[in-house]
Amino acid sequence: MSDHSSLPGPAGDGPAAALTLALRLAARDDEAEGIVSLTLVDPSGAALPPFTPGSHLLVECAPGVVRAYSLCNAPAERHRYLLGVLREPASRGGSAAVHEDWVVGRTVRVSPPRNHFPLVESSGRVLLLGGGIGITPLLAMAERLHAQGRPFALHYCTRTAARTAFAERLRQAPFAASVHLHHDDGPAEAAFDAARLLGARGPHDHVYACGPAGFLAHAMETARQAGWPASQLHQEVFQASVETSPGDQPFEIVVANRDITVQVPVGETALHALARAGIDVMFSCEQGVCGACVTGVIEGEPDHRDQYLTEADRARNDCFTPCCSRSRTPRLVIEI
């Protein structure tokens, strides 16, 4: 997953409290330009807690700096966790610390696996669509689907061959015939064609897409136009930068229990605006995946953009994720 952070919070609260596993960095390998893979094992050789495809770990990259990264090895493996980490250009200490400071033998504190991007058990065809470092959770899905003998195709989009992580693994995989690589600078006949891929669907088919917001918006909109129902579409955003939508408007947040009002302009997250005003909110992923920053809402209607809250949670309008969500009303009253 993408570069993530945590603000200070109460002792024993938030992402840091979830870092209950102390693992050893057993291997570190360069996978592509700006991307390393990391193998974590139990120091005593014990089996690790199991995980399901689409899972991630919260990882302490440096003291007080917690990030979320997807597991990309086969879920059947219990002897290791494999992560892929892209060095983000605007890293505030997470991926930069991993790339610059981590050496084999290092002790790494992580959480048990968590999954907000699960693979649905179904008899239909599965399309896995990955953009950039978004390939990581899809690798675990491909391993699981192959082990089950389920039909699938993995389409992996990158800017260049040199920026294609895990390319050799995919070439050597027993499911290599189901893998399709698409490079921005590649031949036109090998370009990623979402309309063609998503033009036909079966009642039990599913699409899983992971990557930058622009990549996902294109894939999901193409699927919807082709008639895919929401129940068969699954996505996870890997994007560290603040994403804006054409309809975004500035709004104000009133922190009711502190009698503080904070202005949130277009292009700034509510989380950052609160931090700018001196209000600490614990967070981890900054993408609405982990749930660490969920905050109570007393008045107003949030514009939910996370992947953590359920539809029932959203319908109640009594909480939101300030790391990525905004407000549909000019004023949002919250309690921290």
Tab-separated table of C-alpha atoms in Angstrom:
chain	number	residue	atom	x	y	z
A	1	MET	CA	0.000	0.000	0.000
A	2	SER	CA	0.977	3.606	-0.328
A	3	ASP	CA	2.956	5.832	2.011
A	4	HIS	CA	1.094	6.428	5.271
A	5	SER	CA	1.577	8.221	8.617
A	6	SER	CA	0.327	8.528	12.186
A	7	LEU	CA	-0.183	11.589	14.305
A	8	PRO	CA	0.454	11.368	18.052
A	9	GLY	CA	-2.462	10.058	20.066
A	10	PRO	CA	-3.264	8.754	23.531
A	11	ALA	CA	-1.007	6.015	24.819
A	12	GLY	CA	-2.324	2.595	23.947
A	13	ASP	CA	-4.628	4.005	21.272
A	14	GLY	CA	-4.546	4.002	17.481
A	15	PRO	CA	-2.328	2.129	15.000
A	16	ALA	CA	0.724	1.882	17.269
A	17	ALA	CA	-1.250	-0.182	19.772
A	18	ALA	CA	-1.971	-2.739	17.037
A	19	LEU	CA	1.737	-3.451	16.425
A	20	THR	CA	1.739	-6.661	18.443
A	21	LEU	CA	4.143	-8.721	16.295
A	22	ALA	CA	7.925	-8.291	16.354
A	23	LEU	CA	9.295	-9.846	13.160
A	24	ARG	CA	12.734	-10.050	11.546
A	25	LEU	CA	13.593	-8.670	8.123
A	26	ALA	CA	14.963	-11.809	6.468
A	27	ALA	CA	15.414	-10.490	2.933
A	28	ARG	CA	15.275	-7.279	0.961
A	29	ASP	CA	15.313	-7.240	-2.838
A	30	ASP	CA	15.093	-4.561	-5.503
A	31	GLU	CA	12.040	-5.383	-7.628
A	32	ALA	CA	11.887	-2.369	-9.947
A	33	GLU	CA	12.799	1.304	-10.054
A	34	GLY	CA	11.908	2.676	-6.627
A	35	ILE	CA	10.318	-0.571	-5.379
A	36	VAL	CA	11.739	-3.082	-2.901
A	37	SER	CA	10.283	-6.339	-1.626
A	38	LEU	CA	10.644	-7.192	2.045
A	39	THR	CA	10.441	-10.652	3.589
A	40	LEU	CA	9.417	-10.712	7.247
A	41	VAL	CA	9.657	-13.842	9.411
A	42	ASP	CA	9.167	-14.808	13.020
A	43	PRO	CA	12.561	-14.668	14.785
A	44	SER	CA	11.977	-18.097	16.323
A	45	GLY	CA	10.804	-19.673	13.073
A	46	ALA	CA	7.225	-20.034	14.289
A	47	ALA	CA	4.292	-19.926	11.871
A	48	LEU	CA	2.845	-16.470	11.346
A	49	PRO	CA	-0.831	-15.582	11.802
A	50	PRO	CA	-2.762	-16.578	8.661
A	51	PHE	CA	-3.986	-14.035	6.148
A	52	THR	CA	-6.437	-13.903	3.282
A	53	PRO	CA	-5.913	-12.359	-0.181
A	54	GLY	CA	-6.195	-8.565	-0.075
A	55	SER	CA	-4.834	-8.287	3.475
A	56	HIS	CA	-2.404	-5.649	4.686
A	57	LEU	CA	-0.189	-5.050	7.702
A	58	LEU	CA	0.326	-1.900	9.710
A	59	VAL	CA	4.110	-1.504	9.811
A	60	GLU	CA	6.315	0.687	11.997
A	61	CYS	CA	8.786	2.080	9.458
A	62	ALA	CA	10.560	4.290	11.996
A	63	PRO	CA	9.827	5.214	15.614
A	64	GLY	CA	6.303	6.651	15.693
A	65	VAL	CA	5.839	6.301	11.923
A	66	VAL	CA	3.221	3.689	10.978
A	67	ARG	CA	2.337	2.716	7.411
A	68	ALA	CA	0.027	0.141	5.829
A	69	TYR	CA	1.379	-2.265	3.204
A	70	SER	CA	-0.345	-5.111	1.372
A	71	LEU	CA	0.754	-8.717	1.668
A	72	CYS	CA	1.738	-10.089	-1.716
A	73	ASN	CA	2.854	-13.652	-1.121
A	74	ALA	CA	0.668	-16.759	-1.365
A	75	PRO	CA	-1.807	-16.900	1.546
A	76	ALA	CA	-0.941	-20.571	2.033
A	77	GLU	CA	2.530	-19.538	3.190
A	78	ARG	CA	2.794	-19.329	6.970
A	79	HIS	CA	6.566	-18.947	7.245
A	80	ARG	CA	6.803	-15.391	5.895
A	81	TYR	CA	5.060	-12.144	5.020
A	82	LEU	CA	6.111	-10.508	1.746
A	83	LEU	CA	5.598	-6.785	1.173
A	84	GLY	CA	6.290	-4.519	-1.781
A	85	VAL	CA	7.147	-0.901	-0.936
A	86	LEU	CA	7.290	1.960	-3.419
A	87	ARG	CA	9.382	4.929	-2.399
A	88	GLU	CA	6.900	7.789	-2.588
A	89	PRO	CA	8.335	11.041	-3.989
A	90	ALA	CA	6.668	13.034	-1.213
A	91	SER	CA	7.400	10.539	1.567
A	92	ARG	CA	7.212	12.018	5.038
A	93	GLY	CA	9.312	9.282	6.626
A	94	GLY	CA	7.521	6.021	5.854
A	95	SER	CA	8.663	4.601	2.552
A	96	ALA	CA	11.788	6.791	2.666
A	97	ALA	CA	12.800	5.202	5.983
A	98	VAL	CA	12.213	1.719	4.571
A	99	HIS	CA	14.310	2.381	1.480
A	100	GLU	CA	17.119	4.207	3.265
A	101	ASP	CA	17.393	2.561	6.672
A	102	TRP	CA	16.085	-0.988	6.605
A	103	VAL	CA	18.747	-3.719	6.480
A	104	VAL	CA	18.431	-7.479	6.771
A	105	GLY	CA	18.242	-8.540	10.410
A	106	ARG	CA	16.233	-5.512	11.519
A	107	THR	CA	13.393	-6.104	13.992
A	108	VAL	CA	10.115	-4.783	12.592
A	109	ARG	CA	6.932	-4.198	14.576
A	110	VAL	CA	3.756	-4.981	12.649
A	111	SER	CA	0.086	-5.649	13.268
A	112	PRO	CA	-1.618	-8.964	12.563
A	113	PRO	CA	-3.069	-9.071	9.028
A	114	ARG	CA	-6.194	-7.003	8.325
A	115	ASN	CA	-8.417	-7.212	5.258
A	116	HIS	CA	-10.713	-4.531	3.816
A	117	PHE	CA	-10.281	-5.775	0.236
A	118	PRO	CA	-11.342	-9.445	0.433
A	119	LEU	CA	-11.613	-11.939	-2.395
A	120	VAL	CA	-15.186	-13.186	-2.802
A	121	GLU	CA	-15.639	-16.938	-3.117
A	122	SER	CA	-17.433	-17.388	-6.420
A	123	SER	CA	-17.587	-19.811	-9.330
A	124	GLY	CA	-17.296	-17.094	-11.974
A	125	ARG	CA	-14.411	-15.549	-13.847
A	126	VAL	CA	-12.205	-13.039	-12.033
A	127	LEU	CA	-10.478	-10.017	-13.555
A	128	LEU	CA	-7.554	-8.595	-11.574
A	129	LEU	CA	-6.588	-5.075	-12.704
A	130	GLY	CA	-3.442	-3.584	-11.192
A	131	GLY	CA	-1.853	-0.174	-11.687
A	132	GLY	CA	1.719	0.404	-10.473
A	133	ILE	CA	2.350	-0.671	-6.882
A	134	GLY	CA	-1.340	-1.622	-6.753
A	135	ILE	CA	-0.202	-5.031	-8.020
A	136	THR	CA	0.703	-6.153	-4.489
A	137	PRO	CA	-2.659	-7.381	-3.128
A	138	LEU	CA	-3.530	-8.809	-6.542
A	139	LEU	CA	-0.496	-11.093	-6.420
A	140	ALA	CA	-1.887	-12.796	-3.330
A	141	MET	CA	-5.273	-13.042	-5.044
A	142	ALA	CA	-3.732	-14.624	-8.135
A	143	GLU	CA	-1.925	-17.198	-6.002
A	144	ARG	CA	-5.152	-18.088	-4.226
A	145	LEU	CA	-7.225	-18.281	-7.418
A	146	HIS	CA	-4.641	-20.523	-9.075
A	147	ALA	CA	-4.563	-22.814	-6.037
A	148	GLN	CA	-8.355	-23.099	-6.217
A	149	GLY	CA	-8.366	-23.722	-9.946
A	150	ARG	CA	-10.617	-20.730	-10.540
A	151	PRO	CA	-10.504	-18.928	-13.913
A	152	PHE	CA	-8.878	-15.494	-13.797
A	153	ALA	CA	-6.832	-12.987	-15.759
A	154	LEU	CA	-4.357	-10.530	-14.265
A	155	HIS	CA	-3.752	-7.278	-16.151
A	156	TYR	CA	-0.833	-5.265	-14.777
A	157	CYS	CA	-0.321	-1.673	-15.984
A	158	THR	CA	2.921	0.242	-15.459
A	159	ARG	CA	4.666	3.169	-17.113
A	160	THR	CA	7.687	1.171	-18.274
A	161	ALA	CA	9.120	-2.327	-18.033
A	162	ALA	CA	11.763	-0.994	-15.634
A	163	ARG	CA	9.015	0.095	-13.234
A	164	THR	CA	7.219	-3.250	-13.305
A	165	ALA	CA	7.683	-4.900	-9.909
A	166	PHE	CA	7.637	-8.682	-9.535
A	167	ALA	CA	7.937	-9.120	-13.305
A	168	GLU	CA	10.226	-12.150	-13.046
A	169	ARG	CA	7.974	-13.782	-10.466
A	170	LEU	CA	5.015	-13.373	-12.802
A	171	ARG	CA	6.957	-14.762	-15.767
A	172	GLN	CA	7.894	-17.850	-13.743
A	173	ALA	CA	4.492	-18.299	-12.059
A	174	PRO	CA	2.460	-21.418	-12.841
A	175	PHE	CA	-0.318	-19.047	-13.883
A	176	ALA	CA	1.931	-16.999	-16.209
A	177	ALA	CA	-0.425	-17.664	-19.145
A	178	SER	CA	-3.095	-15.661	-17.273
A	179	VAL	CA	-0.835	-12.609	-16.806
A	180	HIS	CA	-0.898	-9.654	-19.201
A	181	LEU	CA	1.565	-6.762	-18.875
A	182	HIS	CA	0.738	-3.303	-20.225
A	183	HIS	CA	3.332	-0.499	-20.361
A	184	ASP	CA	2.575	3.120	-21.198
A	185	ASP	CA	5.571	3.155	-23.535
A	186	GLY	CA	4.780	-0.278	-25.019
A	187	PRO	CA	3.326	-1.183	-28.416
A	188	ALA	CA	-0.206	-0.009	-29.166
A	189	GLU	CA	-1.458	-3.554	-29.667
A	190	ALA	CA	-0.490	-4.364	-26.048
A	191	ALA	CA	-2.159	-1.298	-24.530
A	192	PHE	CA	-4.606	-1.707	-21.658
A	193	ASP	CA	-8.108	-1.749	-23.158
A	194	ALA	CA	-10.619	-1.568	-20.315
A	195	ALA	CA	-13.629	-1.433	-22.633
A	196	ARG	CA	-12.649	-4.686	-24.319
A	197	LEU	CA	-11.814	-6.471	-21.077
A	198	LEU	CA	-14.985	-5.392	-19.315
A	199	GLY	CA	-17.344	-5.608	-22.280
A	200	ALA	CA	-18.712	-9.008	-21.288
A	201	ARG	CA	-19.620	-10.331	-17.858
A	202	GLY	CA	-21.222	-13.332	-16.259
A	203	PRO	CA	-23.578	-13.322	-13.258
A	204	HIS	CA	-20.832	-14.659	-10.970
A	205	ASP	CA	-17.867	-12.757	-12.410
A	206	HIS	CA	-15.951	-10.265	-10.273
A	207	VAL	CA	-13.488	-7.442	-10.909
A	208	TYR	CA	-10.765	-6.464	-8.433
A	209	ALA	CA	-8.845	-3.283	-9.235
A	210	CYS	CA	-6.049	-1.675	-7.275
A	211	GLY	CA	-3.849	1.288	-8.126
A	212	PRO	CA	-3.823	5.086	-8.348
A	213	ALA	CA	-7.133	6.934	-8.217
A	214	GLY	CA	-7.092	7.873	-11.911
A	215	PHE	CA	-6.517	4.272	-12.968
A	216	LEU	CA	-9.356	3.060	-10.770
A	217	ALA	CA	-11.765	5.771	-11.903
A	218	HIS	CA	-11.228	4.753	-15.540
A	219	ALA	CA	-11.633	1.028	-14.832
A	220	MET	CA	-14.685	1.366	-12.593
A	221	GLU	CA	-16.500	3.841	-14.855
A	222	THR	CA	-15.865	1.600	-17.870
A	223	ALA	CA	-17.246	-1.371	-15.933
A	224	ARG	CA	-20.354	0.526	-14.840
A	225	GLN	CA	-21.027	1.681	-18.385
A	226	ALA	CA	-20.751	-1.957	-19.493
A	227	GLY	CA	-23.451	-2.919	-17.010
A	228	TRP	CA	-21.425	-4.376	-14.165
A	229	PRO	CA	-23.333	-4.108	-10.850
A	230	ALA	CA	-21.591	-2.624	-7.832
A	231	SER	CA	-21.705	-6.000	-6.052
A	232	GLN	CA	-19.283	-7.416	-8.633
A	233	LEU	CA	-16.810	-4.527	-8.549
A	234	HIS	CA	-14.112	-4.223	-5.890
A	235	GLN	CA	-11.381	-1.618	-5.627
A	236	GLU	CA	-8.611	-0.351	-3.391
A	237	VAL	CA	-6.931	2.994	-3.963
A	238	PHE	CA	-3.149	3.329	-3.725
A	239	GLN	CA	-2.519	7.049	-3.876
A	240	ALA	CA	-0.541	9.125	-1.435
A	241	SER	CA	-1.424	12.552	-2.759
A	242	VAL	CA	-4.613	14.444	-1.976
A	243	GLU	CA	-7.217	13.693	-4.636
A	244	THR	CA	-9.759	16.349	-5.561
A	245	SER	CA	-13.023	15.961	-7.427
A	246	PRO	CA	-14.564	18.594	-9.716
A	247	GLY	CA	-17.456	19.152	-7.307
A	248	ASP	CA	-15.315	19.661	-4.202
A	249	GLN	CA	-16.214	22.695	-2.099
A	250	PRO	CA	-14.558	24.228	0.953
A	251	PHE	CA	-16.313	23.534	4.229
A	252	GLU	CA	-15.847	24.134	7.917
A	253	ILE	CA	-15.468	21.637	10.731
A	254	VAL	CA	-16.688	22.535	14.190
A	255	VAL	CA	-15.073	20.484	16.960
A	256	ALA	CA	-17.986	20.645	19.357
A	257	ASN	CA	-16.284	19.427	22.511
A	258	ARG	CA	-13.425	21.921	22.062
A	259	ASP	CA	-15.343	24.913	20.675
A	260	ILE	CA	-12.968	25.146	17.702
A	261	THR	CA	-13.864	25.858	14.071
A	262	VAL	CA	-11.493	24.799	11.280
A	263	GLN	CA	-11.728	25.776	7.612
A	264	VAL	CA	-11.058	22.967	5.111
A	265	PRO	CA	-10.188	24.339	1.657
A	266	VAL	CA	-10.326	22.410	-1.586
A	267	GLY	CA	-7.144	20.383	-1.961
A	268	GLU	CA	-6.583	19.836	1.757
A	269	THR	CA	-7.933	16.935	3.773
A	270	ALA	CA	-9.952	17.445	6.925
A	271	LEU	CA	-7.261	15.515	8.773
A	272	HIS	CA	-4.529	17.920	7.694
A	273	ALA	CA	-6.718	20.942	8.387
A	274	LEU	CA	-7.362	19.685	11.931
A	275	ALA	CA	-3.649	19.040	12.451
A	276	ARG	CA	-2.889	22.550	11.196
A	277	ALA	CA	-5.227	23.850	13.915
A	278	GLY	CA	-3.371	21.872	16.564
A	279	ILE	CA	-5.932	19.079	16.866
A	280	ASP	CA	-4.323	15.654	16.911
A	281	VAL	CA	-6.276	12.811	15.307
A	282	MET	CA	-4.727	9.359	15.231
A	283	PHE	CA	-4.390	7.992	11.718
A	284	SER	CA	-2.396	5.494	9.699
A	285	CYS	CA	-3.209	5.008	6.023
A	286	GLU	CA	-4.542	8.427	4.929
A	287	GLN	CA	-6.655	6.611	2.336
A	288	GLY	CA	-9.695	5.453	4.284
A	289	VAL	CA	-8.526	1.860	4.489
A	290	CYS	CA	-7.484	1.195	8.089
A	291	GLY	CA	-10.196	2.962	10.128
A	292	ALA	CA	-7.723	4.480	12.591
A	293	CYS	CA	-9.022	8.037	12.131
A	294	VAL	CA	-12.791	7.371	12.234
A	295	THR	CA	-14.341	10.371	13.987
A	296	GLY	CA	-17.842	10.947	15.336
A	297	VAL	CA	-20.199	13.312	13.473
A	298	ILE	CA	-22.908	15.211	15.364
A	299	GLU	CA	-24.283	17.429	12.616
A	300	GLY	CA	-23.921	17.678	8.827
A	301	GLU	CA	-23.583	15.116	6.054
A	302	PRO	CA	-20.182	13.589	5.304
A	303	ASP	CA	-19.073	12.906	1.744
A	304	HIS	CA	-17.732	9.399	2.353
A	305	ARG	CA	-14.717	8.462	0.209
A	306	ASP	CA	-13.224	5.712	2.328
A	307	GLN	CA	-13.117	1.960	1.904
A	308	TYR	CA	-13.502	1.180	5.598
A	309	LEU	CA	-17.052	2.111	6.622
A	310	THR	CA	-19.913	-0.160	5.624
A	311	GLU	CA	-22.956	1.124	3.763
A	312	ALA	CA	-24.879	0.928	7.033
A	313	ASP	CA	-22.213	3.038	8.773
A	314	ARG	CA	-22.418	5.638	6.025
A	315	ALA	CA	-26.215	5.757	6.089
A	316	ARG	CA	-26.185	6.692	9.779
A	317	ASN	CA	-24.055	9.800	9.083
A	318	ASP	CA	-22.650	9.613	12.596
A	319	CYS	CA	-18.987	9.162	11.706
A	320	PHE	CA	-16.488	9.786	8.905
A	321	THR	CA	-12.830	9.348	7.962
A	322	PRO	CA	-11.170	12.798	7.946
A	323	CYS	CA	-8.105	11.436	6.154
A	324	CYS	CA	-9.944	11.270	2.817
A	325	SER	CA	-13.646	12.116	3.194
A	326	ARG	CA	-15.151	15.574	2.958
A	327	SER	CA	-18.554	17.154	3.644
A	328	ARG	CA	-21.672	17.478	1.484
A	329	THR	CA	-22.851	20.314	3.714
A	330	PRO	CA	-21.045	23.640	4.338
A	331	ARG	CA	-20.634	22.723	7.999
A	332	LEU	CA	-19.694	19.471	9.716
A	333	VAL	CA	-19.876	19.270	13.511
A	334	ILE	CA	-17.677	16.539	14.969
A	335	GLU	CA	-16.563	15.331	18.369
A	336	ILE	CA	-13.015	14.188	19.093
